[in-house]
Coordinates of C-alpha atoms in Angstrom, one line a residue:
Chain A
M5 CA 108.6 46.1 116.4
D6 CA 111.7 46.6 118.5
T7 CA 111.5 47.2 122.2
I8 CA 114.3 48.6 124.4
G9 CA 112.9 48.0 127.9
H10 CA 110.1 47.0 130.3
H11 CA 109.0 49.2 133.1
Y12 CA 106.7 48.0 135.8
I13 CA 105.0 50.8 137.9
A14 CA 103.2 49.5 141.0
E15 CA 101.1 51.0 143.7
A16 CA 101.4 48.5 146.6
S17 CA 98.8 48.8 149.4
G18 CA 98.5 47.0 152.7
C19 CA 102.2 46.8 153.1
D20 CA 103.7 46.0 156.5
P21 CA 104.8 49.3 158.1
N22 CA 107.5 47.5 160.0
V23 CA 109.1 46.5 156.7
I24 CA 108.5 49.5 154.5
G25 CA 109.4 51.9 157.3
K26 CA 112.9 50.6 157.8
V27 CA 115.6 51.7 155.4
E28 CA 117.6 48.5 156.0
S29 CA 114.8 46.2 155.1
V30 CA 113.6 48.2 152.1
E31 CA 117.2 48.4 150.7
Q32 CA 117.7 44.6 151.3
I33 CA 114.4 43.8 149.4
L34 CA 115.3 46.0 146.4
V35 CA 118.8 44.6 146.2
R36 CA 117.5 41.1 146.4
A37 CA 114.8 42.0 143.8
A38 CA 117.6 43.0 141.4
E39 CA 119.2 39.6 142.0
V40 CA 115.8 37.9 141.3
A41 CA 115.6 39.9 138.1
G42 CA 119.0 38.6 137.1
V43 CA 120.5 42.1 136.6
Q44 CA 123.8 43.7 137.5
V45 CA 123.8 46.2 140.3
W46 CA 125.9 49.4 139.7
S47 CA 124.9 51.6 142.7
I48 CA 122.6 51.6 145.7
S49 CA 121.2 54.7 147.4
F50 CA 118.6 54.6 150.1
H51 CA 117.4 57.2 152.6
R52 CA 115.0 57.4 155.5
F53 CA 112.8 60.5 155.7
S54 CA 111.5 62.2 158.8
P55 CA 109.0 61.4 160.4
N56 CA 108.3 58.4 158.1
G57 CA 109.2 56.8 154.8
V58 CA 112.0 55.4 152.8
S59 CA 113.2 56.3 149.3
G60 CA 115.8 54.3 147.4
V61 CA 117.1 53.5 144.0
V62 CA 119.2 50.7 142.7
V63 CA 121.0 51.6 139.4
I64 CA 121.6 48.5 137.3
S65 CA 123.3 47.9 134.0
E66 CA 119.8 47.3 132.6
S67 CA 118.2 50.5 134.0
H68 CA 116.9 50.9 137.6
L69 CA 114.7 49.8 140.5
S70 CA 113.2 52.4 142.8
V71 CA 110.8 52.6 145.7
H72 CA 109.3 55.3 147.8
T73 CA 107.3 54.2 150.9
W74 CA 104.7 55.7 153.2
P75 CA 104.5 53.3 156.1
E76 CA 101.8 55.3 157.8
Y77 CA 99.5 54.4 154.8
G78 CA 100.9 50.9 154.2
Y79 CA 101.8 52.2 150.7
A80 CA 104.8 51.8 148.5
A81 CA 105.4 53.2 145.0
L82 CA 107.6 50.6 143.3
D83 CA 109.2 51.0 139.9
I84 CA 111.3 48.2 138.2
F85 CA 112.7 49.1 134.8
T86 CA 114.9 46.7 132.9
C87 CA 116.4 46.6 129.4
G88 CA 117.6 43.7 127.4
G89 CA 116.2 40.2 126.8
S90 CA 117.7 38.3 129.8
A91 CA 116.2 40.3 132.7
K92 CA 113.1 39.1 134.6
P93 CA 111.5 42.3 135.9
E94 CA 108.2 40.5 136.6
K95 CA 109.8 38.2 139.0
A96 CA 111.5 41.1 140.8
V97 CA 108.1 42.9 141.1
E98 CA 106.5 39.7 142.6
W99 CA 109.4 39.3 145.0
A100 CA 109.3 42.8 146.3
L101 CA 105.5 42.9 146.7
K102 CA 105.6 39.7 148.6
E103 CA 108.4 41.0 150.9
F104 CA 106.6 44.3 151.5
G105 CA 103.6 42.3 152.6
A106 CA 101.3 44.0 150.0
T107 CA 97.7 42.9 150.0
N108 CA 96.6 44.9 147.0
V109 CA 98.5 46.1 143.9
H110 CA 97.8 48.2 140.9
I111 CA 100.4 47.7 138.2
T112 CA 101.1 49.4 134.9
E113 CA 103.6 47.8 132.6
V114 CA 105.1 50.3 130.2
T115 CA 107.0 48.9 127.2
R116 CA 109.8 51.5 126.8
G117 CA 111.6 52.6 123.6
L118 CA 109.3 51.0 121.0
E119 CA 110.3 51.9 117.5
E120 CA 107.8 50.9 114.8
E121 CA 109.3 51.9 111.5
G122 CA 113.0 52.1 112.1
D123 CA 112.7 55.9 112.0
R124 CA 114.3 56.5 115.4
V125 CA 111.1 57.9 116.8
F126 CA 110.4 56.0 120.0
F127 CA 107.2 55.6 122.0
H128 CA 105.8 53.3 124.6
S129 CA 102.8 51.1 125.1
I130 CA 100.9 50.4 128.3
V131 CA 99.2 47.4 129.9
T132 CA 97.6 47.9 133.3
W133 CA 96.0 45.6 135.8
E134 CA 95.2 45.2 139.5
E135 CA 95.3 42.3 141.9
E136 CA 94.1 41.6 145.4
L137 CA 97.0 39.5 146.6
L138 CA 96.8 36.5 148.9
K139 CA 96.2 37.8 152.5
R140 CA 99.0 37.2 154.9
A141 CA 98.7 34.7 157.7
V142 CA 96.6 36.1 160.5
N143 CA 96.7 34.4 163.9
G144 CA 98.4 31.5 162.3
Q145 CA 95.7 31.0 159.7
R146 CA 96.1 32.1 156.2
A147 CA 93.0 34.1 155.2
P148 CA 91.8 33.3 151.7
A149 CA 92.0 36.0 149.0
R150 CA 88.6 37.6 148.4
R151 CA 89.5 38.0 144.8
T152 CA 92.6 37.2 142.9
Q153 CA 92.9 38.6 139.4
R154 CA 95.6 37.6 137.1
R155 CA 96.8 39.6 134.2
R156 CA 94.5 39.3 131.2
P157 CA 95.0 42.2 128.9
A158 CA 92.0 43.3 126.8
P159 CA 92.4 44.0 123.1
S160 CA 94.3 47.2 122.4
T161 CA 92.3 50.4 122.4
G162 CA 95.1 52.3 120.7
T163 CA 94.2 54.3 117.8
G164 CA 97.3 54.1 115.7
R165 CA 101.0 54.5 115.7
R166 CA 102.7 56.0 118.7
R167 CA 99.5 55.9 120.6
T168 CA 99.3 54.3 124.0
A169 CA 97.6 51.0 123.7
A170 CA 95.7 51.1 127.0
K171 CA 94.7 47.6 128.0
P172 CA 92.7 47.6 131.2
K173 CA 92.2 44.3 132.8
R174 CA 88.5 43.2 132.9
Chain B
M17 CA 90.6 62.2 145.7
D18 CA 94.0 62.4 147.3
T19 CA 97.1 62.1 145.3
I20 CA 100.6 61.3 146.5
G21 CA 102.8 62.0 143.5
H22 CA 103.2 62.8 139.8
H23 CA 105.4 60.7 137.6
Y24 CA 106.3 61.7 134.0
I25 CA 107.5 58.9 131.7
A26 CA 109.1 60.2 128.5
E27 CA 110.5 58.6 125.4
A28 CA 112.7 61.3 124.0
S29 CA 113.8 60.9 120.3
G30 CA 116.1 62.9 118.1
C31 CA 118.4 63.8 121.0
D32 CA 121.9 65.1 120.4
P33 CA 124.3 62.1 120.8
N34 CA 127.0 64.5 121.9
V35 CA 124.9 65.5 124.8
I36 CA 123.2 62.2 125.8
G37 CA 126.4 60.2 125.3
K38 CA 128.4 62.1 127.9
V39 CA 127.9 61.2 131.5
E40 CA 129.0 64.7 132.7
S41 CA 126.4 66.5 130.5
V42 CA 123.6 64.0 131.3
E43 CA 124.3 64.3 135.1
Q44 CA 124.4 68.1 134.8
I45 CA 121.1 68.2 133.0
L46 CA 119.3 66.0 135.5
V47 CA 120.7 67.8 138.5
R48 CA 119.6 71.1 137.0
A49 CA 116.2 69.6 136.2
A50 CA 115.8 68.9 139.9
E51 CA 116.6 72.5 140.6
V52 CA 114.0 73.6 138.0
A53 CA 111.5 71.3 139.6
G54 CA 112.2 73.0 143.0
V55 CA 113.1 69.8 144.7
Q56 CA 115.8 68.8 147.3
V57 CA 118.6 66.5 146.0
W58 CA 119.7 63.7 148.3
S59 CA 122.0 61.6 146.1
I60 CA 123.3 61.5 142.6
S61 CA 124.5 58.4 140.8
F62 CA 125.5 58.4 137.1
H63 CA 127.3 55.8 135.0
R64 CA 128.6 55.5 131.5
F65 CA 128.2 52.1 129.8
S66 CA 130.3 50.5 127.2
P67 CA 130.3 51.1 124.2
N68 CA 127.5 53.7 124.5
G69 CA 125.0 55.1 126.9
V70 CA 124.5 56.8 130.2
S71 CA 122.3 55.7 133.1
G72 CA 121.7 57.9 136.1
V73 CA 119.4 58.7 139.0
V74 CA 118.9 61.7 141.2
V75 CA 117.2 60.7 144.5
I76 CA 115.3 63.7 145.9
S77 CA 113.2 64.3 149.0
E78 CA 110.2 64.2 146.7
S79 CA 111.0 60.9 145.0
H80 CA 113.5 60.7 142.0
L81 CA 114.6 61.6 138.5
S82 CA 116.2 59.0 136.2
V83 CA 117.5 58.8 132.7
H84 CA 118.9 56.0 130.5
T85 CA 120.3 57.0 127.1
W86 CA 121.1 55.3 123.8
P87 CA 123.1 58.0 121.9
E88 CA 123.4 55.7 118.9
Y89 CA 119.6 56.0 118.5
G90 CA 119.3 59.6 119.7
Y91 CA 117.0 58.1 122.4
A92 CA 116.6 58.8 126.1
A93 CA 114.2 57.2 128.5
L94 CA 113.4 59.9 131.1
D95 CA 111.4 59.6 134.3
I96 CA 110.6 62.4 136.7
F97 CA 108.6 61.5 139.8
T98 CA 107.8 64.0 142.4
C99 CA 105.6 64.1 145.5
G100 CA 104.1 67.0 147.4
G101 CA 102.4 70.1 146.2
S102 CA 105.3 72.4 145.7
A103 CA 107.3 70.5 143.1
K104 CA 107.1 71.4 139.4
P105 CA 107.9 68.2 137.6
E106 CA 106.5 69.4 134.2
K107 CA 109.1 72.2 134.1
A108 CA 111.8 69.7 134.8
V109 CA 110.7 67.5 132.0
E110 CA 110.6 70.4 129.6
W111 CA 114.0 71.5 130.7
A112 CA 115.6 68.1 130.3
L113 CA 114.0 67.5 126.9
K114 CA 115.2 70.8 125.6
E115 CA 118.7 70.2 126.9
F116 CA 118.8 66.7 125.3
G117 CA 117.9 68.4 122.0
A118 CA 114.9 66.1 121.6
T119 CA 112.8 66.6 118.5
N120 CA 110.0 64.1 119.4
V121 CA 108.6 63.0 122.7
H122 CA 106.0 60.6 123.9
I123 CA 105.0 61.2 127.4
T124 CA 102.8 59.4 129.9
E125 CA 101.9 61.2 133.1
V126 CA 101.1 58.8 135.9
T127 CA 99.3 60.1 139.0
R128 CA 100.7 57.9 141.7
G129 CA 99.2 56.9 145.0
L130 CA 95.6 57.9 144.3
E131 CA 93.2 56.9 147.1
E132 CA 89.5 57.2 146.4
E133 CA 87.7 56.1 149.5
G134 CA 90.1 56.6 152.3
D135 CA 90.5 52.8 152.5
R136 CA 94.3 52.8 152.1
V137 CA 94.0 51.1 148.7
F138 CA 96.1 53.0 146.2
F139 CA 96.1 53.1 142.5
H140 CA 97.2 55.4 139.7
S141 CA 95.7 57.1 136.7
I142 CA 97.3 57.8 133.3
V143 CA 97.3 60.6 130.8
T144 CA 99.5 60.2 127.7
W145 CA 100.3 62.4 124.8
E146 CA 103.0 63.0 122.2
E147 CA 104.6 66.0 120.7
E148 CA 106.8 66.9 117.8
L149 CA 109.1 69.5 119.4
L150 CA 110.4 72.6 117.7
K151 CA 113.3 71.6 115.5
R152 CA 116.7 72.8 116.6
A153 CA 118.5 75.3 114.5
V154 CA 120.0 73.8 111.3
N155 CA 122.6 75.9 109.5
G156 CA 121.7 78.9 111.5
Q157 CA 118.0 78.6 110.6
R158 CA 115.4 77.3 112.9
A159 CA 113.2 74.8 111.1
P160 CA 109.5 75.1 111.9
A161 CA 107.9 72.2 113.7
R162 CA 105.8 70.2 111.3
R163 CA 103.3 69.5 113.9
T164 CA 103.2 70.6 117.5
Q165 CA 100.6 68.9 119.7
R166 CA 99.9 70.2 123.1
R167 CA 98.4 68.1 125.9
R168 CA 94.7 67.7 125.4
P169 CA 93.4 64.7 127.3
A170 CA 90.4 62.9 126.0
P171 CA 87.6 61.9 128.3
S172 CA 88.5 59.0 130.6
T173 CA 88.0 55.5 129.2
G174 CA 88.4 54.0 132.6
T175 CA 85.7 51.5 133.6
G176 CA 85.6 52.0 137.3
R177 CA 87.4 52.5 140.5
R178 CA 91.0 51.6 140.5
R179 CA 91.0 51.3 136.8
T180 CA 93.5 53.1 134.7
A181 CA 91.9 56.1 133.1
A182 CA 93.7 56.0 129.8
K183 CA 93.4 59.3 128.1
P184 CA 95.1 59.2 124.7
K185 CA 95.5 62.5 123.0
R186 CA 93.5 62.9 119.9

């Protein structure tokens, strides 16, 4: 089955408000994430909203990276979508989450532009999981993660062609 | 349960290559889609890639709209993500698909930034469906759709809090 792209959709919680509240730091993290992914940047557009929050997009040759932040909630909605075989979107997601200081994340990976039968009818499939990330250092001590889940997709629950194969982590 | 945003992820097939292959028309459609959604545009960035394809993003106060096209396949990967209660992202999706001339679509609606217990841990939920859209006029006659499915989410198959509630259409 051919695949055109990979799209990671992340809800990042527990982010550092001092990081995700500043347009300069959010832009720097996303641009660096593009470098980590090994993709080519075409345009960068970031904005700060009143009273809080940053929105920004990096358009790349291989699709885009976007983020929208709510520093008052410690929350960032991150999307990293790349096409082609050479990009490393997972590394970019990991980088950005670490830089945001996220302590919890819920991720859905959408495989975009799947074509099963060469009939030019495209669909996508879905794998989703969540992780409690390693706590950041507190008072010089690094608190242990209460629970760290790694990706471990369950068997597909899809019911046929062009169905979403939802694979919740167990 | 509080919700921050709604994100529609669409694989659009059978699109008109003369539309999705031109950066001007793709940009015009996405900007108009933002108007249809009733959102405020902050920045617009569209590019044409060699030998084929257009990528573009419209950053809005309420998040973003993006599209990446493969005219040689009649395929467009469309994302429309809005926050707040006044936006109408569904109408924007419908508008853009119609303008692209899409004949088939596979859509996943991701409810972003769900918070269940006021604990500032955010997750998302998923509803996915597919439609064969009304065929465009051929030789002056409008061919009937072979099958038109409307959204009809099945009961949640989620297994608990912060799980993806995958709701494939049946």
